mmCIF file of N, CA, C and O in Angstrom:
data_model
loop_
_atom_site.group_PDB
_atom_site.id
_atom_site.type_symbol
_atom_site.label_atom_id
_atom_site.label_comp_id
_atom_site.label_asym_id
_atom_site.label_seq_id
_atom_site.Cartn_x
_atom_site.Cartn_y
_atom_site.Cartn_z
ATOM 1 N N UNK A 24 -4.743 -12.849 11.047
ATOM 2 C CA UNK A 24 -5.971 -13.565 11.365
ATOM 3 C C UNK A 24 -5.679 -14.807 12.207
ATOM 4 O O UNK A 24 -6.434 -15.121 13.112
ATOM 5 N N UNK A 25 -4.601 -15.492 11.896
ATOM 6 C CA UNK A 25 -4.302 -16.723 12.626
ATOM 7 C C UNK A 25 -4.033 -16.447 14.097
ATOM 8 O O UNK A 25 -4.426 -17.228 14.965
ATOM 9 N N UNK A 26 -3.394 -15.334 14.408
ATOM 10 C CA UNK A 26 -3.118 -14.992 15.814
ATOM 11 C C UNK A 26 -4.415 -14.806 16.593
ATOM 12 O O UNK A 26 -4.523 -15.242 17.745
ATOM 13 N N UNK A 27 -5.409 -14.186 15.989
ATOM 14 C CA UNK A 27 -6.707 -13.986 16.648
ATOM 15 C C UNK A 27 -7.384 -15.329 16.870
ATOM 16 O O UNK A 27 -7.939 -15.593 17.936
ATOM 17 N N UNK A 28 -7.341 -16.201 15.882
ATOM 18 C CA UNK A 28 -7.944 -17.525 16.017
ATOM 19 C C UNK A 28 -7.241 -18.345 17.098
ATOM 20 O O UNK A 28 -7.897 -19.018 17.902
ATOM 21 N N UNK A 29 -5.909 -18.282 17.115
ATOM 22 C CA UNK A 29 -5.148 -19.003 18.139
ATOM 23 C C UNK A 29 -5.505 -18.502 19.537
ATOM 24 O O UNK A 29 -5.687 -19.293 20.469
ATOM 25 N N UNK A 30 -5.619 -17.180 19.682
ATOM 26 C CA UNK A 30 -5.979 -16.590 20.973
ATOM 27 C C UNK A 30 -7.360 -17.065 21.416
ATOM 28 O O UNK A 30 -7.550 -17.470 22.561
ATOM 29 N N UNK A 31 -8.314 -17.043 20.502
ATOM 30 C CA UNK A 31 -9.678 -17.475 20.829
ATOM 31 C C UNK A 31 -9.702 -18.936 21.257
ATOM 32 O O UNK A 31 -10.356 -19.298 22.238
ATOM 33 N N UNK A 32 -8.978 -19.778 20.538
ATOM 34 C CA UNK A 32 -8.936 -21.204 20.873
ATOM 35 C C UNK A 32 -8.298 -21.430 22.240
ATOM 36 O O UNK A 32 -8.786 -22.214 23.059
ATOM 37 N N UNK A 33 -7.212 -20.724 22.521
ATOM 38 C CA UNK A 33 -6.539 -20.851 23.819
ATOM 39 C C UNK A 33 -7.446 -20.412 24.964
ATOM 40 O O UNK A 33 -7.511 -21.073 26.009
ATOM 41 N N UNK A 34 -8.138 -19.298 24.785
ATOM 42 C CA UNK A 34 -9.032 -18.807 25.833
ATOM 43 C C UNK A 34 -10.204 -19.764 26.065
ATOM 44 O O UNK A 34 -10.599 -20.005 27.203
ATOM 45 N N UNK A 35 -10.740 -20.313 24.997
ATOM 46 C CA UNK A 35 -11.835 -21.277 25.130
ATOM 47 C C UNK A 35 -11.361 -22.527 25.863
ATOM 48 O O UNK A 35 -12.043 -23.032 26.758
ATOM 49 N N UNK A 36 -10.188 -23.005 25.508
ATOM 50 C CA UNK A 36 -9.624 -24.190 26.153
ATOM 51 C C UNK A 36 -9.404 -23.955 27.643
ATOM 52 O O UNK A 36 -9.737 -24.804 28.469
ATOM 53 N N UNK A 37 -8.871 -22.780 27.990
ATOM 54 C CA UNK A 37 -8.673 -22.435 29.408
ATOM 55 C C UNK A 37 -9.993 -22.448 30.169
ATOM 56 O O UNK A 37 -10.029 -22.784 31.349
ATOM 57 N N UNK A 38 -11.065 -22.048 29.494
ATOM 58 C CA UNK A 38 -12.382 -21.989 30.129
ATOM 59 C C UNK A 38 -13.103 -23.333 30.084
ATOM 60 O O UNK A 38 -14.239 -23.450 30.538
ATOM 61 N N UNK A 39 -12.460 -24.352 29.502
ATOM 62 C CA UNK A 39 -13.074 -25.670 29.434
ATOM 63 C C UNK A 39 -14.113 -25.799 28.339
ATOM 64 O O UNK A 39 -14.966 -26.677 28.389
ATOM 65 N N UNK A 40 -14.024 -24.951 27.326
ATOM 66 C CA UNK A 40 -14.985 -24.966 26.223
ATOM 67 C C UNK A 40 -14.323 -25.591 24.997
ATOM 68 O O UNK A 40 -13.234 -25.186 24.600
ATOM 69 N N UNK A 41 -14.995 -26.566 24.420
ATOM 70 C CA UNK A 41 -14.489 -27.170 23.190
ATOM 71 C C UNK A 41 -14.655 -26.158 22.064
ATOM 72 O O UNK A 41 -15.727 -25.582 21.882
ATOM 73 N N UNK A 42 -13.592 -25.920 21.315
ATOM 74 C CA UNK A 42 -13.612 -24.866 20.309
ATOM 75 C C UNK A 42 -12.840 -25.299 19.076
ATOM 76 O O UNK A 42 -11.757 -25.859 19.176
ATOM 77 N N UNK A 43 -13.409 -25.041 17.930
ATOM 78 C CA UNK A 43 -12.724 -25.262 16.659
ATOM 79 C C UNK A 43 -12.723 -23.943 15.913
ATOM 80 O O UNK A 43 -13.756 -23.283 15.806
ATOM 81 N N UNK A 44 -11.576 -23.531 15.421
ATOM 82 C CA UNK A 44 -11.485 -22.302 14.638
ATOM 83 C C UNK A 44 -11.188 -22.655 13.190
ATOM 84 O O UNK A 44 -10.548 -23.673 12.899
ATOM 85 N N UNK A 45 -11.669 -21.813 12.289
ATOM 86 C CA UNK A 45 -11.501 -22.043 10.860
ATOM 87 C C UNK A 45 -11.074 -20.727 10.219
ATOM 88 O O UNK A 45 -11.682 -19.684 10.470
ATOM 89 N N UNK A 46 -10.047 -20.792 9.397
ATOM 90 C CA UNK A 46 -9.649 -19.614 8.614
ATOM 91 C C UNK A 46 -9.900 -19.928 7.152
ATOM 92 O O UNK A 46 -9.356 -20.878 6.608
ATOM 93 N N UNK A 47 -10.767 -19.138 6.533
ATOM 94 C CA UNK A 47 -11.078 -19.311 5.114
ATOM 95 C C UNK A 47 -11.049 -17.954 4.451
ATOM 96 O O UNK A 47 -11.260 -16.939 5.092
ATOM 97 N N UNK A 48 -10.821 -17.935 3.178
ATOM 98 C CA UNK A 48 -10.813 -16.692 2.413
ATOM 99 C C UNK A 48 -12.016 -16.669 1.488
ATOM 100 O O UNK A 48 -12.428 -17.690 0.965
ATOM 101 N N UNK A 49 -12.591 -15.486 1.305
ATOM 102 C CA UNK A 49 -13.752 -15.336 0.434
ATOM 103 C C UNK A 49 -14.789 -14.457 1.087
ATOM 104 O O UNK A 49 -14.520 -13.759 2.062
ATOM 105 N N UNK A 50 -15.999 -14.488 0.585
ATOM 106 C CA UNK A 50 -17.106 -13.698 1.125
ATOM 107 C C UNK A 50 -17.492 -14.238 2.507
ATOM 108 O O UNK A 50 -17.852 -15.412 2.646
ATOM 109 N N UNK A 51 -17.416 -13.377 3.511
ATOM 110 C CA UNK A 51 -17.716 -13.797 4.879
ATOM 111 C C UNK A 51 -19.121 -14.380 4.992
ATOM 112 O O UNK A 51 -19.325 -15.436 5.589
ATOM 113 N N UNK A 52 -20.097 -13.720 4.401
ATOM 114 C CA UNK A 52 -21.478 -14.194 4.495
ATOM 115 C C UNK A 52 -21.641 -15.563 3.835
ATOM 116 O O UNK A 52 -22.303 -16.449 4.377
ATOM 117 N N UNK A 53 -21.035 -15.756 2.672
ATOM 118 C CA UNK A 53 -21.145 -17.042 1.973
ATOM 119 C C UNK A 53 -20.462 -18.160 2.749
ATOM 120 O O UNK A 53 -20.990 -19.268 2.852
ATOM 121 N N UNK A 54 -19.292 -17.864 3.292
ATOM 122 C CA UNK A 54 -18.566 -18.869 4.070
ATOM 123 C C UNK A 54 -19.345 -19.229 5.330
ATOM 124 O O UNK A 54 -19.489 -20.403 5.674
ATOM 125 N N UNK A 55 -19.877 -18.235 6.021
ATOM 126 C CA UNK A 55 -20.643 -18.490 7.244
ATOM 127 C C UNK A 55 -21.876 -19.342 6.949
ATOM 128 O O UNK A 55 -22.193 -20.277 7.693
ATOM 129 N N UNK A 56 -22.565 -19.035 5.866
ATOM 130 C CA UNK A 56 -23.761 -19.800 5.494
ATOM 131 C C UNK A 56 -23.409 -21.268 5.241
ATOM 132 O O UNK A 56 -24.128 -22.172 5.668
ATOM 133 N N UNK A 57 -22.291 -21.503 4.583
ATOM 134 C CA UNK A 57 -21.852 -22.865 4.297
ATOM 135 C C UNK A 57 -21.386 -23.582 5.566
ATOM 136 O O UNK A 57 -21.756 -24.726 5.829
ATOM 137 N N UNK A 58 -20.589 -22.917 6.378
ATOM 138 C CA UNK A 58 -19.997 -23.535 7.567
ATOM 139 C C UNK A 58 -21.002 -23.764 8.690
ATOM 140 O O UNK A 58 -20.871 -24.719 9.449
ATOM 141 N N UNK A 59 -22.000 -22.903 8.819
ATOM 142 C CA UNK A 59 -22.919 -23.014 9.960
ATOM 143 C C UNK A 59 -23.702 -24.313 9.965
ATOM 144 O O UNK A 59 -24.190 -24.746 11.000
ATOM 145 N N UNK A 60 -23.799 -24.961 8.842
ATOM 146 C CA UNK A 60 -24.539 -26.226 8.757
ATOM 147 C C UNK A 60 -23.932 -27.303 9.652
ATOM 148 O O UNK A 60 -24.623 -28.204 10.092
ATOM 149 N N UNK A 61 -22.637 -27.164 9.929
ATOM 150 C CA UNK A 61 -21.925 -28.180 10.708
ATOM 151 C C UNK A 61 -21.821 -27.854 12.195
ATOM 152 O O UNK A 61 -21.224 -28.618 12.948
ATOM 153 N N UNK A 62 -22.372 -26.716 12.628
ATOM 154 C CA UNK A 62 -22.173 -26.261 14.004
ATOM 155 C C UNK A 62 -23.487 -25.864 14.664
ATOM 156 O O UNK A 62 -24.482 -25.630 13.998
ATOM 157 N N UNK A 63 -23.447 -25.771 15.993
ATOM 158 C CA UNK A 63 -24.632 -25.405 16.766
ATOM 159 C C UNK A 63 -24.738 -23.908 17.021
ATOM 160 O O UNK A 63 -25.809 -23.410 17.339
ATOM 161 N N UNK A 64 -23.625 -23.193 16.922
ATOM 162 C CA UNK A 64 -23.587 -21.781 17.277
ATOM 163 C C UNK A 64 -22.618 -21.047 16.359
ATOM 164 O O UNK A 64 -21.527 -21.537 16.086
ATOM 165 N N UNK A 65 -23.027 -19.862 15.895
ATOM 166 C CA UNK A 65 -22.147 -19.003 15.103
ATOM 167 C C UNK A 65 -21.610 -17.927 16.036
ATOM 168 O O UNK A 65 -22.373 -17.210 16.676
ATOM 169 N N UNK A 66 -20.278 -17.827 16.155
ATOM 170 C CA UNK A 66 -19.638 -16.787 16.962
ATOM 171 C C UNK A 66 -18.845 -15.909 16.015
ATOM 172 O O UNK A 66 -18.021 -16.399 15.242
ATOM 173 N N UNK A 67 -19.128 -14.605 16.061
ATOM 174 C CA UNK A 67 -18.502 -13.695 15.108
ATOM 175 C C UNK A 67 -18.258 -12.343 15.759
ATOM 176 O O UNK A 67 -19.040 -11.912 16.614
ATOM 177 N N UNK A 68 -17.179 -11.684 15.372
ATOM 178 C CA UNK A 68 -16.876 -10.350 15.881
ATOM 179 C C UNK A 68 -17.820 -9.313 15.302
ATOM 180 O O UNK A 68 -18.278 -9.449 14.170
ATOM 181 N N UNK A 69 -18.104 -8.271 16.073
ATOM 182 C CA UNK A 69 -19.049 -7.235 15.663
ATOM 183 C C UNK A 69 -18.592 -6.486 14.419
ATOM 184 O O UNK A 69 -19.395 -6.144 13.567
ATOM 185 N N UNK A 70 -17.305 -6.196 14.312
ATOM 186 C CA UNK A 70 -16.769 -5.458 13.171
ATOM 187 C C UNK A 70 -15.490 -6.111 12.696
ATOM 188 O O UNK A 70 -14.775 -6.728 13.473
ATOM 189 N N UNK A 71 -15.166 -5.908 11.423
ATOM 190 C CA UNK A 71 -13.899 -6.388 10.879
ATOM 191 C C UNK A 71 -12.734 -5.612 11.467
ATOM 192 O O UNK A 71 -12.913 -4.541 12.056
ATOM 193 N N UNK A 72 -11.532 -6.138 11.302
ATOM 194 C CA UNK A 72 -10.379 -5.512 11.950
ATOM 195 C C UNK A 72 -10.005 -4.165 11.358
ATOM 196 O O UNK A 72 -9.312 -3.387 11.988
ATOM 197 N N UNK A 73 -10.469 -3.827 10.155
ATOM 198 C CA UNK A 73 -10.084 -2.556 9.534
ATOM 199 C C UNK A 73 -11.220 -1.548 9.462
ATOM 200 O O UNK A 73 -11.040 -0.448 8.958
ATOM 201 N N UNK A 74 -12.397 -1.905 9.953
ATOM 202 C CA UNK A 74 -13.548 -1.012 9.848
ATOM 203 C C UNK A 74 -13.497 0.054 10.939
ATOM 204 O O UNK A 74 -13.001 -0.169 12.028
ATOM 205 N N UNK A 75 -13.986 1.237 10.634
ATOM 206 C CA UNK A 75 -14.025 2.312 11.620
ATOM 207 C C UNK A 75 -15.461 2.834 11.681
ATOM 208 O O UNK A 75 -15.810 3.816 11.035
ATOM 209 N N UNK A 76 -16.279 2.147 12.467
ATOM 210 C CA UNK A 76 -17.681 2.511 12.618
ATOM 211 C C UNK A 76 -17.953 2.920 14.050
ATOM 212 O O UNK A 76 -17.167 2.668 14.948
ATOM 213 N N UNK A 77 -19.131 3.524 14.254
ATOM 214 C CA UNK A 77 -19.549 3.841 15.616
ATOM 215 C C UNK A 77 -19.684 2.544 16.398
ATOM 216 O O UNK A 77 -19.896 1.486 15.845
ATOM 217 N N UNK A 78 -19.624 2.643 17.711
ATOM 218 C CA UNK A 78 -19.650 1.454 18.560
ATOM 219 C C UNK A 78 -20.992 0.726 18.559
ATOM 220 O O UNK A 78 -21.061 -0.431 18.930
ATOM 221 N N UNK A 79 -22.065 1.368 18.147
ATOM 222 C CA UNK A 79 -23.382 0.720 18.208
ATOM 223 C C UNK A 79 -23.820 0.152 16.863
ATOM 224 O O UNK A 79 -24.962 -0.198 16.677
ATOM 225 N N UNK A 80 -22.928 0.054 15.906
ATOM 226 C CA UNK A 80 -23.276 -0.400 14.567
ATOM 227 C C UNK A 80 -22.572 -1.711 14.256
ATOM 228 O O UNK A 80 -21.377 -1.856 14.485
ATOM 229 N N UNK A 81 -23.328 -2.668 13.715
ATOM 230 C CA UNK A 81 -22.727 -3.920 13.263
ATOM 231 C C UNK A 81 -22.135 -3.718 11.878
ATOM 232 O O UNK A 81 -22.652 -2.942 11.076
ATOM 233 N N UNK A 82 -21.082 -4.436 11.594
ATOM 234 C CA UNK A 82 -20.554 -4.442 10.239
ATOM 235 C C UNK A 82 -21.594 -5.019 9.286
ATOM 236 O O UNK A 82 -22.464 -5.798 9.680
ATOM 237 N N UNK A 83 -21.501 -4.649 8.032
ATOM 238 C CA UNK A 83 -22.486 -5.076 7.028
ATOM 239 C C UNK A 83 -22.554 -6.597 6.906
ATOM 240 O O UNK A 83 -23.645 -7.178 6.875
ATOM 241 N N UNK A 84 -21.393 -7.252 6.837
ATOM 242 C CA UNK A 84 -21.384 -8.713 6.703
ATOM 243 C C UNK A 84 -21.946 -9.390 7.947
ATOM 244 O O UNK A 84 -22.687 -10.372 7.844
ATOM 245 N N UNK A 85 -21.606 -8.864 9.112
ATOM 246 C CA UNK A 85 -22.111 -9.441 10.363
ATOM 247 C C UNK A 85 -23.633 -9.324 10.412
ATOM 248 O O UNK A 85 -24.334 -10.279 10.762
ATOM 249 N N UNK A 86 -24.150 -8.181 10.049
ATOM 250 C CA UNK A 86 -25.606 -7.970 10.021
ATOM 251 C C UNK A 86 -26.264 -8.990 9.093
ATOM 252 O O UNK A 86 -27.284 -9.594 9.439
ATOM 253 N N UNK A 87 -25.697 -9.196 7.922
ATOM 254 C CA UNK A 87 -26.245 -10.146 6.959
ATOM 255 C C UNK A 87 -26.224 -11.574 7.509
ATOM 256 O O UNK A 87 -27.194 -12.319 7.380
ATOM 257 N N UNK A 88 -25.117 -11.950 8.150
ATOM 258 C CA UNK A 88 -24.998 -13.296 8.708
ATOM 259 C C UNK A 88 -26.040 -13.527 9.798
ATOM 260 O O UNK A 88 -26.752 -14.530 9.790
ATOM 261 N N UNK A 89 -26.151 -12.593 10.734
ATOM 262 C CA UNK A 89 -27.098 -12.736 11.838
ATOM 263 C C UNK A 89 -28.532 -12.777 11.318
ATOM 264 O O UNK A 89 -29.344 -13.579 11.769
ATOM 265 N N UNK A 90 -28.819 -11.946 10.370
ATOM 266 C CA UNK A 90 -30.188 -11.864 9.838
ATOM 267 C C UNK A 90 -30.607 -13.144 9.111
ATOM 268 O O UNK A 90 -31.768 -13.544 9.171
ATOM 269 N N UNK A 91 -29.678 -13.787 8.414
ATOM 270 C CA UNK A 91 -30.032 -14.931 7.580
ATOM 271 C C UNK A 91 -29.673 -16.287 8.182
ATOM 272 O O UNK A 91 -30.041 -17.318 7.626
ATOM 273 N N UNK A 92 -28.990 -16.303 9.305
ATOM 274 C CA UNK A 92 -28.557 -17.563 9.893
ATOM 275 C C UNK A 92 -29.734 -18.357 10.461
ATOM 276 O O UNK A 92 -30.659 -17.798 11.033
ATOM 277 N N UNK A 93 -29.649 -19.664 10.302
ATOM 278 C CA UNK A 93 -30.628 -20.565 10.919
ATOM 279 C C UNK A 93 -30.192 -20.976 12.322
ATOM 280 O O UNK A 93 -30.940 -21.635 13.030
ATOM 281 N N UNK A 94 -28.975 -20.605 12.700
ATOM 282 C CA UNK A 94 -28.404 -20.983 13.986
ATOM 283 C C UNK A 94 -28.342 -19.772 14.911
ATOM 284 O O UNK A 94 -28.338 -18.632 14.450
ATOM 285 N N UNK A 95 -28.274 -20.010 16.223
ATOM 286 C CA UNK A 95 -28.067 -18.891 17.146
ATOM 287 C C UNK A 95 -26.716 -18.236 16.848
ATOM 288 O O UNK A 95 -25.758 -18.921 16.480
ATOM 289 N N UNK A 96 -26.667 -16.923 16.991
ATOM 290 C CA UNK A 96 -25.440 -16.173 16.718
ATOM 291 C C UNK A 96 -25.016 -15.412 17.969
ATOM 292 O O UNK A 96 -25.839 -14.765 18.613
ATOM 293 N N UNK A 97 -23.731 -15.500 18.280
ATOM 294 C CA UNK A 97 -23.138 -14.726 19.353
ATOM 295 C C UNK A 97 -22.208 -13.713 18.704
ATOM 296 O O UNK A 97 -21.228 -14.089 18.067
ATOM 297 N N UNK A 98 -22.552 -12.432 18.832
ATOM 298 C CA UNK A 98 -21.741 -11.367 18.249
ATOM 299 C C UNK A 98 -20.915 -10.766 19.380
ATOM 300 O O UNK A 98 -21.444 -10.278 20.357
ATOM 301 N N UNK A 99 -19.594 -10.820 19.213
ATOM 302 C CA UNK A 99 -18.695 -10.368 20.271
ATOM 303 C C UNK A 99 -18.327 -8.905 20.088
ATOM 304 O O UNK A 99 -18.429 -8.348 18.999
ATOM 305 N N UNK A 100 -17.906 -8.294 21.184
ATOM 306 C CA UNK A 100 -17.449 -6.907 21.149
ATOM 307 C C UNK A 100 -16.203 -6.800 20.286
ATOM 308 O O UNK A 100 -15.488 -7.776 20.073
ATOM 309 N N UNK A 101 -15.919 -5.585 19.824
ATOM 310 C CA UNK A 101 -14.767 -5.404 18.954
ATOM 311 C C UNK A 101 -13.451 -5.472 19.701
ATOM 312 O O UNK A 101 -12.408 -5.679 19.123
ATOM 313 N N UNK A 102 -13.453 -5.305 21.007
ATOM 314 C CA UNK A 102 -12.226 -5.397 21.805
ATOM 315 C C UNK A 102 -12.284 -6.701 22.589
ATOM 316 O O UNK A 102 -13.013 -6.837 23.542
ATOM 317 N N UNK A 103 -11.502 -7.684 22.165
ATOM 318 C CA UNK A 103 -11.573 -8.998 22.791
ATOM 319 C C UNK A 103 -10.303 -9.400 23.511
ATOM 320 O O UNK A 103 -10.288 -10.371 24.212
ATOM 321 N N UNK A 104 -9.224 -8.665 23.338
ATOM 322 C CA UNK A 104 -7.985 -9.002 24.032
ATOM 323 C C UNK A 104 -7.970 -8.364 25.401
ATOM 324 O O UNK A 104 -8.368 -7.224 25.565
ATOM 325 N N UNK A 105 -7.496 -9.096 26.406
ATOM 326 C CA UNK A 105 -7.435 -8.558 27.753
ATOM 327 C C UNK A 105 -6.001 -8.283 28.154
ATOM 328 O O UNK A 105 -5.087 -8.767 27.583
#
């Protein structure tokens, strides 16, 4: 997980975007609900790293976060490395 966060932070920095990454353990939906209070935008991957779903389906936790969030959500594609 840390490698993915480091990659995201590096790419954001290269693009001139201020970025903070957080690694926490626990229920994704509960953590997102708690953390979003401190931020303007929720950015989350479409599926978890071990899920094997069709390409047009959001992961269950991602769907829950987007549906219940009070903040704008950016859901990224499952393939983010170039």
